[in-house]
Coordinates of N, CA and C in Angstrom, one line a residue:
X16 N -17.7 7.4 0.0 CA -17.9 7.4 -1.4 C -16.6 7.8 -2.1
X17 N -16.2 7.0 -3.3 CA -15.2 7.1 -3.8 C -15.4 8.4 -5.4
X18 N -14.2 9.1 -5.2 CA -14.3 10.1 -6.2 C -14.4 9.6 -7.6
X19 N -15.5 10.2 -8.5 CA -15.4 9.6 -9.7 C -15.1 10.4 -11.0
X20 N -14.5 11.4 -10.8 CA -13.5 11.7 -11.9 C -12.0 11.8 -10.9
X21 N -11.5 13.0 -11.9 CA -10.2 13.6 -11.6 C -10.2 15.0 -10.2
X22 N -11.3 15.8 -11.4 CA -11.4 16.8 -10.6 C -12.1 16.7 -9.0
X23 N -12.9 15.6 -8.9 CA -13.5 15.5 -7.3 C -12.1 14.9 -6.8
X24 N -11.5 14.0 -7.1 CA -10.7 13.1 -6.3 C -9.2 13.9 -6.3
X25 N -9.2 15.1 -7.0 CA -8.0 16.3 -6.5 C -8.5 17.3 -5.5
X26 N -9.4 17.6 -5.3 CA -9.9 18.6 -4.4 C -10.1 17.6 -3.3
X27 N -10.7 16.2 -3.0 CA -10.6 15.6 -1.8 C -9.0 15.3 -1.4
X28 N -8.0 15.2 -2.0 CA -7.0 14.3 -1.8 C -6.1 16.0 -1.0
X29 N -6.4 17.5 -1.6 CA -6.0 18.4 -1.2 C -7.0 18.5 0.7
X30 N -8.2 18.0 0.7 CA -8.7 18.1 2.2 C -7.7 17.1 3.1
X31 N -7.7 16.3 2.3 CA -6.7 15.1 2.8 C -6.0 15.8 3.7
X32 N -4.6 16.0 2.5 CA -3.5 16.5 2.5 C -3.2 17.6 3.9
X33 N -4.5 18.1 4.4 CA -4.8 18.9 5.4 C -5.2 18.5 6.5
X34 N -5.6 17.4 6.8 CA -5.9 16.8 7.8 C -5.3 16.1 9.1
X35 N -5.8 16.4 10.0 CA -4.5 16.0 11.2 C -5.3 14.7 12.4
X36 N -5.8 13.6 11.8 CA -6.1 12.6 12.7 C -5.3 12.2 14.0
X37 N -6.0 11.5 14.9 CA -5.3 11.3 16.0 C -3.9 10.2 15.7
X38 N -3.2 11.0 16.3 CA -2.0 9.3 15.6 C -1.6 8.1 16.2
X39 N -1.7 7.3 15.4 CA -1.8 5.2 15.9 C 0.2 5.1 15.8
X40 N 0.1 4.6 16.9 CA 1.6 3.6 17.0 C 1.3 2.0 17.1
X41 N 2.2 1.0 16.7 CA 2.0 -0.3 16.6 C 2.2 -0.4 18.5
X42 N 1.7 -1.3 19.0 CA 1.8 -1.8 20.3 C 2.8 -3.0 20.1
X43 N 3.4 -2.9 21.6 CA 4.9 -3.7 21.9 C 4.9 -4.7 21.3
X44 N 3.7 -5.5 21.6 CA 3.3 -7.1 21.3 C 2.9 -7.1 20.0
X45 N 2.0 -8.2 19.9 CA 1.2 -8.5 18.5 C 0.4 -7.9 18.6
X46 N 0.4 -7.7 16.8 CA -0.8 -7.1 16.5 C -0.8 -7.5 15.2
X47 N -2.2 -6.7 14.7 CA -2.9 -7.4 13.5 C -2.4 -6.8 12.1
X48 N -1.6 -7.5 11.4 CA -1.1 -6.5 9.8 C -2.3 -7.0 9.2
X49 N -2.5 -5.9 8.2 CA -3.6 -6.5 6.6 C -2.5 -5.8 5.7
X50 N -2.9 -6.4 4.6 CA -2.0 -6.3 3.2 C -3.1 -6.4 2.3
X51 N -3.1 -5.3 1.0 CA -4.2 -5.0 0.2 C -3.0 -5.5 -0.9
X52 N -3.3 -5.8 -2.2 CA -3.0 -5.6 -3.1 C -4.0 -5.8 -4.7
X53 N -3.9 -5.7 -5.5 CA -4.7 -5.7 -6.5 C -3.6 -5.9 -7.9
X54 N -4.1 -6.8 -8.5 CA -3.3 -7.5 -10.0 C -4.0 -7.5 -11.3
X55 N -3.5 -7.2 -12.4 CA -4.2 -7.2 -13.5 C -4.2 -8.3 -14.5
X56 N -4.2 -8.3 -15.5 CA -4.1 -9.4 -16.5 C -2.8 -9.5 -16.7
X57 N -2.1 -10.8 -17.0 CA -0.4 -11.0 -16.9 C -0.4 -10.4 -18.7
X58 N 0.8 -9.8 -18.7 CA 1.1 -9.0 -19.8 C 0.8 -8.0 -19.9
X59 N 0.0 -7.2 -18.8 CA -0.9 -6.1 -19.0 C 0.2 -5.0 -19.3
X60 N 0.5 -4.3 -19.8 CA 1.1 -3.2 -19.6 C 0.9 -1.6 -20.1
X61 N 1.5 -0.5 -19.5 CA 1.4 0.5 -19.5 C 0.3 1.5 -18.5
X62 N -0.7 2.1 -19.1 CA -1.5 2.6 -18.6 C -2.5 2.2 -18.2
X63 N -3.3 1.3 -19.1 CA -4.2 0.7 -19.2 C -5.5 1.2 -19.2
X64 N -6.3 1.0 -19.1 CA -7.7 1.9 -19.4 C -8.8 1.6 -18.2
X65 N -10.0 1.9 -18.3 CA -11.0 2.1 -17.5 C -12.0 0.6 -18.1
X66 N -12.4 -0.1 -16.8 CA -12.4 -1.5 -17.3 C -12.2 -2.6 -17.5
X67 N -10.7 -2.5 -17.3 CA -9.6 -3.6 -17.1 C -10.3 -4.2 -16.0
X68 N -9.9 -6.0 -16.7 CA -10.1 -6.8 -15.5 C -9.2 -6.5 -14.4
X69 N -9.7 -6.7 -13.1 CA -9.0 -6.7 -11.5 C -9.3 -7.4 -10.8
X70 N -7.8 -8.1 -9.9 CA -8.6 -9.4 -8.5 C -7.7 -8.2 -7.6
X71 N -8.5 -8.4 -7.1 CA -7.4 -7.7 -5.6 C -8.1 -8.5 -3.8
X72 N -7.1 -9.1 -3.3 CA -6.8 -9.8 -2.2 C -6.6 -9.2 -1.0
X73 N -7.3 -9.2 0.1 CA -6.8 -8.6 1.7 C -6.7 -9.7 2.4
X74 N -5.6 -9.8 3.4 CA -5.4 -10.6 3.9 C -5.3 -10.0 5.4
X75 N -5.5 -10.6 6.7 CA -4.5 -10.3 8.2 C -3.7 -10.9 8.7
X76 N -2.8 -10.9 8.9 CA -1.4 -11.6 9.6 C -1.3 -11.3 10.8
X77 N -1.1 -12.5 11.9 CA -0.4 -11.9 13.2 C 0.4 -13.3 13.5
X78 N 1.5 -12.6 14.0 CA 2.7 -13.7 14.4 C 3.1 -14.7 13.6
X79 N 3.0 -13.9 12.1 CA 3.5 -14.4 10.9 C 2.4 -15.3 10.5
X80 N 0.9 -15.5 10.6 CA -0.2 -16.9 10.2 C -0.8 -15.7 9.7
X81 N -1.3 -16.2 8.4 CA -2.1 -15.3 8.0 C -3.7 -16.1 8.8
X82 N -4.4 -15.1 9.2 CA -5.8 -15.5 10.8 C -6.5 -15.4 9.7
X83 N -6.9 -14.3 8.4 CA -8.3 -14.0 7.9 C -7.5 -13.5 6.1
X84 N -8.6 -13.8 5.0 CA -8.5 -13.2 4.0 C -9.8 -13.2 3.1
X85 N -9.6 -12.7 1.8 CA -10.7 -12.1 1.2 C -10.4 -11.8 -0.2
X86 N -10.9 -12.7 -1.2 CA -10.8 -12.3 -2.0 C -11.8 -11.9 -3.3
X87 N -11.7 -10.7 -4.2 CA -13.1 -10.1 -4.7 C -12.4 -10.0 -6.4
X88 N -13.2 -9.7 -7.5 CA -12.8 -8.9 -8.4 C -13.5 -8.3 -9.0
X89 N -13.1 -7.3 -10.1 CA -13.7 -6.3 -10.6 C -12.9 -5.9 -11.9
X90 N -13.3 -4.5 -11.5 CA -12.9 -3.7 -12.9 C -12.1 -2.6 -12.5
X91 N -11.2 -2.1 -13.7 CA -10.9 -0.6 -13.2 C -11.3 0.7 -13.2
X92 N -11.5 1.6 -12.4 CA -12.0 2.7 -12.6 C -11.9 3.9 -13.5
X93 N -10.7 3.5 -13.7 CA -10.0 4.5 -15.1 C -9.0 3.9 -15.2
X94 N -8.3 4.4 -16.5 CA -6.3 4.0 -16.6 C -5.6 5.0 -15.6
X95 N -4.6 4.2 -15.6 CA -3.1 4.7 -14.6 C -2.9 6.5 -14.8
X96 N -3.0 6.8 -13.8 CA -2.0 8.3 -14.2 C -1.5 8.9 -12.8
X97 N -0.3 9.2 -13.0 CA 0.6 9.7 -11.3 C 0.0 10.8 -10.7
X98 N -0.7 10.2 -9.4 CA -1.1 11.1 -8.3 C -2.7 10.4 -8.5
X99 N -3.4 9.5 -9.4 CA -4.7 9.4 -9.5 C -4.9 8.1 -9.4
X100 N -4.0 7.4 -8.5 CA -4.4 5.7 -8.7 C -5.4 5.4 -7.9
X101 N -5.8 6.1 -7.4 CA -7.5 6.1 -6.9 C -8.5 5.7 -7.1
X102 N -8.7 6.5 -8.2 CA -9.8 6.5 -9.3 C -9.3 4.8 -10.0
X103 N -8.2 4.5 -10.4 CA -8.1 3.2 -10.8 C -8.4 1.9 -10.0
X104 N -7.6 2.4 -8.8 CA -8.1 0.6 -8.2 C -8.3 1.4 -6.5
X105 N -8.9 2.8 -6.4 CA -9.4 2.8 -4.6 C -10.4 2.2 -4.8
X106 N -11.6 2.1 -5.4 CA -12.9 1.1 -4.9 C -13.0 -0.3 -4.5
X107 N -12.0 -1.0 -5.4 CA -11.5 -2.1 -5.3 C -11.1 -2.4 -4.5
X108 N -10.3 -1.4 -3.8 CA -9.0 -1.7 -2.5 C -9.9 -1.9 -1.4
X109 N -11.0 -0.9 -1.5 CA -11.9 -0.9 0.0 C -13.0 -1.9 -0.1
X110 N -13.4 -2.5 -1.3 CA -14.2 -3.9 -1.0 C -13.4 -5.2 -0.8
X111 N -12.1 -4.9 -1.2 CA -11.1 -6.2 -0.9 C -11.0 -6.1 0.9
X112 N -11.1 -5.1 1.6 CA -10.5 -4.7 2.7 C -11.7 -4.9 3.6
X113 N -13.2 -4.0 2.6 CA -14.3 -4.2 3.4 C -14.5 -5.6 3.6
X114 N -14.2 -6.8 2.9 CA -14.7 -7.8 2.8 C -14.2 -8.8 4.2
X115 N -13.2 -8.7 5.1 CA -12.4 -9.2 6.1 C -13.5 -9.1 7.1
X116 N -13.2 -10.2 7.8 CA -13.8 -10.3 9.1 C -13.1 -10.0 10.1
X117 N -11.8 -10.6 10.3 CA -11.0 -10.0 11.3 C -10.7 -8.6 11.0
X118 N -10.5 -7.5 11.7 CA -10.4 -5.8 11.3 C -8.6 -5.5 11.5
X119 N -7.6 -5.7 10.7 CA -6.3 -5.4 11.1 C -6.1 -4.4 12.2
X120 N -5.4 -4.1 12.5 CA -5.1 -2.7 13.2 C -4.4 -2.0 12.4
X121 N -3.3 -2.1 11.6 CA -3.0 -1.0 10.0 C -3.3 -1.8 9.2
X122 N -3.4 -1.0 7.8 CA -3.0 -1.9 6.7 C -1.6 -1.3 5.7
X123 N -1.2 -2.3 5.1 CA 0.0 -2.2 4.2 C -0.5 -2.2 3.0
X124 N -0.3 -1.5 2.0 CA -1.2 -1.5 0.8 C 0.5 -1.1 -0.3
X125 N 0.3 -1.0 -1.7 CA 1.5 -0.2 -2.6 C 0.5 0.7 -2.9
X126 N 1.0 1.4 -2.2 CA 0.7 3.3 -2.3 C 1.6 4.0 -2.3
X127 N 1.3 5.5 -2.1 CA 2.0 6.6 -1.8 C 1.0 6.9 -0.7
X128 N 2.0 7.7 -0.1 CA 1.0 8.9 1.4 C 1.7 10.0 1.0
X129 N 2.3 11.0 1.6 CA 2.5 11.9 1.4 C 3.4 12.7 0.1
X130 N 3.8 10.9 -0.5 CA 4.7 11.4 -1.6 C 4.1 11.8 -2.7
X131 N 3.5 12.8 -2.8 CA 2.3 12.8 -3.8 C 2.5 14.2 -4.4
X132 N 1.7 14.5 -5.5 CA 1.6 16.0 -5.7 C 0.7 16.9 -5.1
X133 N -0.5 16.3 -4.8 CA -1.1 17.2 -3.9 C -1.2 16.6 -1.7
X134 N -0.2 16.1 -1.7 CA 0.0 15.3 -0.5 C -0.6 14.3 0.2
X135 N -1.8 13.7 -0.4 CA -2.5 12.6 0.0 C -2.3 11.2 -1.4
X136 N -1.7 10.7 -1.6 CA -1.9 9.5 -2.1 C -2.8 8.5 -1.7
X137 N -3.3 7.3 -2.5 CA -4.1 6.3 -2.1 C -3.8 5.8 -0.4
X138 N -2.6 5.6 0.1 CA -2.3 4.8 0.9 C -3.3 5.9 2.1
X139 N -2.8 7.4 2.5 CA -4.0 8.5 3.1 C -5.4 7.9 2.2
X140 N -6.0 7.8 1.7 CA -7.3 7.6 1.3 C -7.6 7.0 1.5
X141 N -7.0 5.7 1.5 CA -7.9 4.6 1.7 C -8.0 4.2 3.4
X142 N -7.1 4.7 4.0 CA -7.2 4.5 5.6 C -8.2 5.5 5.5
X143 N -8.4 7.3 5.2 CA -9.1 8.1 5.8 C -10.5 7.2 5.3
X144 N -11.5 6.6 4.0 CA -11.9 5.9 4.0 C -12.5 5.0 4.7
X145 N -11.8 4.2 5.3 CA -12.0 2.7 6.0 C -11.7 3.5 7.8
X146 N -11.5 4.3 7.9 CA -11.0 4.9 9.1 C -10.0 3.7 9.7
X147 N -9.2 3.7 9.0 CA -7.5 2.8 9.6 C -6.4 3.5 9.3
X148 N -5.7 3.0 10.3 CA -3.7 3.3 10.3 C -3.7 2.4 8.9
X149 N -2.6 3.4 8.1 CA -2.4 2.5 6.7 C -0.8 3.1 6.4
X150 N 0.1 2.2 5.9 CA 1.5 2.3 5.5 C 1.6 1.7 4.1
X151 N 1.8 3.1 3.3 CA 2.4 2.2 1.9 C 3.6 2.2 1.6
X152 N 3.9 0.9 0.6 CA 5.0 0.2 0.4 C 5.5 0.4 -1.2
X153 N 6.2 0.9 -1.5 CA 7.0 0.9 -2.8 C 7.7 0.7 -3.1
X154 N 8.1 0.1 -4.3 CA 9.1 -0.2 -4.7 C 10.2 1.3 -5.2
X155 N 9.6 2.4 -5.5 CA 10.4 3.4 -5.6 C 9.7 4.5 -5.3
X156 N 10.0 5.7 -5.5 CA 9.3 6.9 -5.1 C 8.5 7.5 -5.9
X157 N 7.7 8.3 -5.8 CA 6.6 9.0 -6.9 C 7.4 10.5 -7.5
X158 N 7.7 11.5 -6.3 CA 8.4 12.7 -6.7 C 9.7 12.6 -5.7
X159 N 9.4 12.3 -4.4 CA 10.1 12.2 -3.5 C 11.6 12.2 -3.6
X160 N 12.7 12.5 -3.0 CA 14.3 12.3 -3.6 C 15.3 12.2 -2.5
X161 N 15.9 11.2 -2.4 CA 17.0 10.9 -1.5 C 17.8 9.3 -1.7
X162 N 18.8 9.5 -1.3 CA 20.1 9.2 -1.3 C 19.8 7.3 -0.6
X163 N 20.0 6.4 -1.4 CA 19.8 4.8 -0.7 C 20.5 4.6 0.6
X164 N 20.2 4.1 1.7 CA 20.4 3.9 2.9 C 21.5 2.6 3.0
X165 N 22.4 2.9 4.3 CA 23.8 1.9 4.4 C 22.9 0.1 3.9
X166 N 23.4 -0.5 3.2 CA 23.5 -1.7 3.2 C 23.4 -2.7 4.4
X167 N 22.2 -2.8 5.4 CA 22.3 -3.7 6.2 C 20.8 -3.3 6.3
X168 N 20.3 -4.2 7.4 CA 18.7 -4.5 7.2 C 18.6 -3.3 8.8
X169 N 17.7 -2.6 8.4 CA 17.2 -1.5 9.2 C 17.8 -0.2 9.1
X170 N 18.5 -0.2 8.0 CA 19.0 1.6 7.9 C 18.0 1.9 7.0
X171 N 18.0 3.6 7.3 CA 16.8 4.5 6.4 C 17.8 5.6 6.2
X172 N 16.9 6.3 5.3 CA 17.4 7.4 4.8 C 16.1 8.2 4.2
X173 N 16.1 9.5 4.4 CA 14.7 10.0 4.2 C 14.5 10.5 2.9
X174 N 13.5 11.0 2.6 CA 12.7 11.0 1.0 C 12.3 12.1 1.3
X175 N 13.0 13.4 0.8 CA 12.3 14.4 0.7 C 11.5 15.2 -0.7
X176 N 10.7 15.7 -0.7 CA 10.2 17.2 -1.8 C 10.0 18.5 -1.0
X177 N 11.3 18.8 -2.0 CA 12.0 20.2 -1.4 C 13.1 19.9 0.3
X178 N 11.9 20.9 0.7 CA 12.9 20.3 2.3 C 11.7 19.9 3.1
X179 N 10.7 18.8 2.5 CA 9.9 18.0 3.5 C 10.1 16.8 3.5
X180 N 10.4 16.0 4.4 CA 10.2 14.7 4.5 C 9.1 14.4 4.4
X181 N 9.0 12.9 3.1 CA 7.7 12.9 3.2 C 7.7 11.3 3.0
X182 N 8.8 10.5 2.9 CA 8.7 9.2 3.5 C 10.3 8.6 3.7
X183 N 10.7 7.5 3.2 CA 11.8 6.8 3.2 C 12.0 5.8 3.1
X184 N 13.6 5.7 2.4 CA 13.9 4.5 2.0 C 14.0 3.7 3.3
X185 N 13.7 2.2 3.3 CA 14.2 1.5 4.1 C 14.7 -0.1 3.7
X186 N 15.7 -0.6 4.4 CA 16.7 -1.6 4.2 C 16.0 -2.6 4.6
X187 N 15.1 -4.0 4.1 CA 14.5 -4.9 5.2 C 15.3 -6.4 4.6
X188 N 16.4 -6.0 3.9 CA 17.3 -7.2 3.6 C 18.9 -6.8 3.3
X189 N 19.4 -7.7 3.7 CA 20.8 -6.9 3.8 C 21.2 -7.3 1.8
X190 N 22.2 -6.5 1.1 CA 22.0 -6.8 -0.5 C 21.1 -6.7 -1.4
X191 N 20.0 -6.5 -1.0 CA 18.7 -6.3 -1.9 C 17.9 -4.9 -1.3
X192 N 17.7 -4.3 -2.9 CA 17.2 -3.0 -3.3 C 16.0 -2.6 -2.3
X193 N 16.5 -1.3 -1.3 CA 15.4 -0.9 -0.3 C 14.2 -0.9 -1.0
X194 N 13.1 -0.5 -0.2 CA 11.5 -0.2 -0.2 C 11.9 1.4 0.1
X195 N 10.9 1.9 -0.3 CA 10.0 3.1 0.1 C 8.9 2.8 0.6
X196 N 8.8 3.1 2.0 CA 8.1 3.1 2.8 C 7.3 5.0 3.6
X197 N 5.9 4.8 3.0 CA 5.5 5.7 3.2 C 4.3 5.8 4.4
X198 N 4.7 6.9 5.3 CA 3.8 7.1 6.0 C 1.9 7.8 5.6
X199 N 1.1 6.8 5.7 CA -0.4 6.9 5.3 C -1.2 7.3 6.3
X200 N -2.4 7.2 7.2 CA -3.2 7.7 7.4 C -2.8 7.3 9.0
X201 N -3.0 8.1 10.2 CA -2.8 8.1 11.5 C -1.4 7.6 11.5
X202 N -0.3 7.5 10.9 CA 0.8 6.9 11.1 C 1.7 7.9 10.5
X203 N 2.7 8.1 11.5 CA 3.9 8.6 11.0 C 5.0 8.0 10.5
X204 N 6.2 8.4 10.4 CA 7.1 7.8 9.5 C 7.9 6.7 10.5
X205 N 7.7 7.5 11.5 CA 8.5 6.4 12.5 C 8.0 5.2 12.6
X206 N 6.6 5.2 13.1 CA 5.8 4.2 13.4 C 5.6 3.2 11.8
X207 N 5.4 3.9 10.5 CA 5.3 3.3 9.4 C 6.9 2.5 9.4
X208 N 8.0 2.8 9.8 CA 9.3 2.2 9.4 C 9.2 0.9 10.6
X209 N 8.7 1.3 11.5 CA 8.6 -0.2 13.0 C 7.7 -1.5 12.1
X210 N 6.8 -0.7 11.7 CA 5.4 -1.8 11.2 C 6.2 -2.7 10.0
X211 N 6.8 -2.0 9.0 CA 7.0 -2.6 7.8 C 8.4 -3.3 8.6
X212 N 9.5 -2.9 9.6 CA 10.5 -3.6 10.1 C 10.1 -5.1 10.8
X213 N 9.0 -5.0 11.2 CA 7.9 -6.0 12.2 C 7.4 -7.2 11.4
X214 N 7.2 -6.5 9.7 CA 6.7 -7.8 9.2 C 7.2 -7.9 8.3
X215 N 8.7 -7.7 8.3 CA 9.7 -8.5 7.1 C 10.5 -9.4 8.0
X216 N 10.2 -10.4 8.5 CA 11.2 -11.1 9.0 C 12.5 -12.2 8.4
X217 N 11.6 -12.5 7.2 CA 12.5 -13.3 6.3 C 12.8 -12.7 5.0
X218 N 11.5 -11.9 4.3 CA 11.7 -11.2 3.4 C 11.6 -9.7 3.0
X219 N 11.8 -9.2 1.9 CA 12.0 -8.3 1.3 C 10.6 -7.1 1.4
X220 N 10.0 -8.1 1.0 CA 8.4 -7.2 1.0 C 7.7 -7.6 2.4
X221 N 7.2 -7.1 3.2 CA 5.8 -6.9 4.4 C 5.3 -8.5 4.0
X222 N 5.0 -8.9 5.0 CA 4.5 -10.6 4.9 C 2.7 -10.0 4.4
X223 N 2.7 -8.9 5.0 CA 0.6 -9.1 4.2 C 0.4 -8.9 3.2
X224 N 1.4 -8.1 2.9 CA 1.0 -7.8 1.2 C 1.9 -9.3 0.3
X225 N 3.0 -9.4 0.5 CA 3.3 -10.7 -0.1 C 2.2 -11.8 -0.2
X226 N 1.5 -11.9 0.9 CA 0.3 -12.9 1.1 C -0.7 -12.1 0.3
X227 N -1.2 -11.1 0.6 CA -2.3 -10.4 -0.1 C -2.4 -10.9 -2.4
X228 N -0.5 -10.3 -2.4 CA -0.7 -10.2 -3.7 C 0.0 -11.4 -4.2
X229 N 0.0 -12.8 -3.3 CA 0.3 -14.1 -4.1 C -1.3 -15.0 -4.3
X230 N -2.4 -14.2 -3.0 CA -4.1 -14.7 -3.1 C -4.4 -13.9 -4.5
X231 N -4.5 -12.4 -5.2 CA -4.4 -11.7 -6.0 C -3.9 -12.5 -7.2
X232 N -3.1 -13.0 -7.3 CA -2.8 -13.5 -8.4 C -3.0 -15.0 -8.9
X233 N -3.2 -15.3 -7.9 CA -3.9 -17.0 -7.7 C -5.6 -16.8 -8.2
X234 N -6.2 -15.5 -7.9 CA -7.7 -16.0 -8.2 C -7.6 -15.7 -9.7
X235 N -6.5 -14.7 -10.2 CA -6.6 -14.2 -11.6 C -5.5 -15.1 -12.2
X236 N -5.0 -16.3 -11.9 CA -4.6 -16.9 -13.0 C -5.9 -18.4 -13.1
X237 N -6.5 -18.3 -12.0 CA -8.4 -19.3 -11.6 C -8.5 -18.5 -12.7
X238 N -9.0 -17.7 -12.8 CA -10.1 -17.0 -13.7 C -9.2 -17.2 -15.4
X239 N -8.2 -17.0 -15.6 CA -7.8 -17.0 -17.0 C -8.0 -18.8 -17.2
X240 N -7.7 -19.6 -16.5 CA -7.8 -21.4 -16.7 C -9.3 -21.1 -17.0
X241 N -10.0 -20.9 -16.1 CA -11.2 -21.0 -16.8 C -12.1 -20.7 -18.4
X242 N -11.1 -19.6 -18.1 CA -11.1 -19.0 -19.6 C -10.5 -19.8 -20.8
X243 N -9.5 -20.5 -20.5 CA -8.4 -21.1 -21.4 C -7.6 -20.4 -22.1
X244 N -7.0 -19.7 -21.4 CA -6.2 -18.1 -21.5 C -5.4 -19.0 -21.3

């Protein structure tokens, strides 16, 4: 069950934050990526409110074919606020995700894991949730701070608050602006930097969420044609 204010989904995200699952490494061979993502109305900006239309798309990838996807929409749970995107689009994420037939083995979602204020971000939740290995993907960091990694594809450089590492930057194109890549639920930073290295092979962002959030935006620009938006 998903938290429905502030105050329940800060005291679960501190049990989180505490918790020590058994930990998942990718295996040598193939295996199964899923990519969550979730999109709003084009123009949307700022905070937004509780309500807001939402498509959000899961897809599974192996050996680059996307095998299975899913796509649902909704609403949002509340507006945007840092450390609570939970309450905004976690319900959403786990019917996009519950909705798959094939079961990935991680998922890639744009979250935080540990870069958080009280150390569990969406990307921890929604794995402890769905009981999956999960790695989120950002485009920058939440509090986290460290220095951009050498210019070639596979350097890192870590993301600390205070003196914890709590994710990192990584290089998945040579000339173009790292990811933050955070370690989420049974996955550490190592294993989160192999996964996201594993499915950038051409581009910039993880091949499931690229897939995830170009199905995402395809059902919500269906839905605005129909509208005559």
């Amino acid at each position: 069950m998903w938290p429905a204010d502030a105050e329940a989904l800060t005291r679960e995200q501190r049990e989180l934050a505490q918790a020590r699952p058994e930990a998942w490494s990718p295996p040598p061979g193939r295996f199964r990526a899923g990519g969550c993502w979730v999109c709003f109305p084009r123009g949307h900006t700022g905070a937004g409110s509780a309500g807001d239309p939402a498509w959000a798309a899961s897809v599974v990838v192996a050996d680059g074919d996307v095998v299975d996807r899913f796509v649902t929409s909704g609403v949002a749970g509340a507006a945007y606020a840092p450390g609570l995107l939970a309450l905004r689009v976690g319900r959403l994420s786990d019917l996009a995700v519950g909705g798959l037939t094939a079961r990935p083995e991680v998922l890639l979602l744009d979250a935080t894991g540990r870069d958080h204020p009280r150390g569990a971000g969406l990307a921890v939740q929604l794995g402890a949730e769905l009981d999956m290995p999960t790695v989120g993907v950002t485009h920058r960091p939440l509090l986290a701070e460290g220095e951009w990694p050498a210019d070639r594809r596979g350097a890192v450089s870590r993301l600390r608050i205070g003196d914890t590492v709590v994710a990192c930057w990584v290089r998945t194109r040579q000339g173009v602006r790292p990811l933050v890549v955070h370690p989420g639920w049974r996955v550490d930073l190592a294993a989160a930097v192999d996964v996201v290295l594993r499915t950038t092979p051409r581009w910039r962002t993880p091949e499931p969420l690229r897939a995830a959030r170009h199905l995402a935006r395809l059902a919500r620009d269906a839905a605005s044609a129909r509208r005559g938006v």
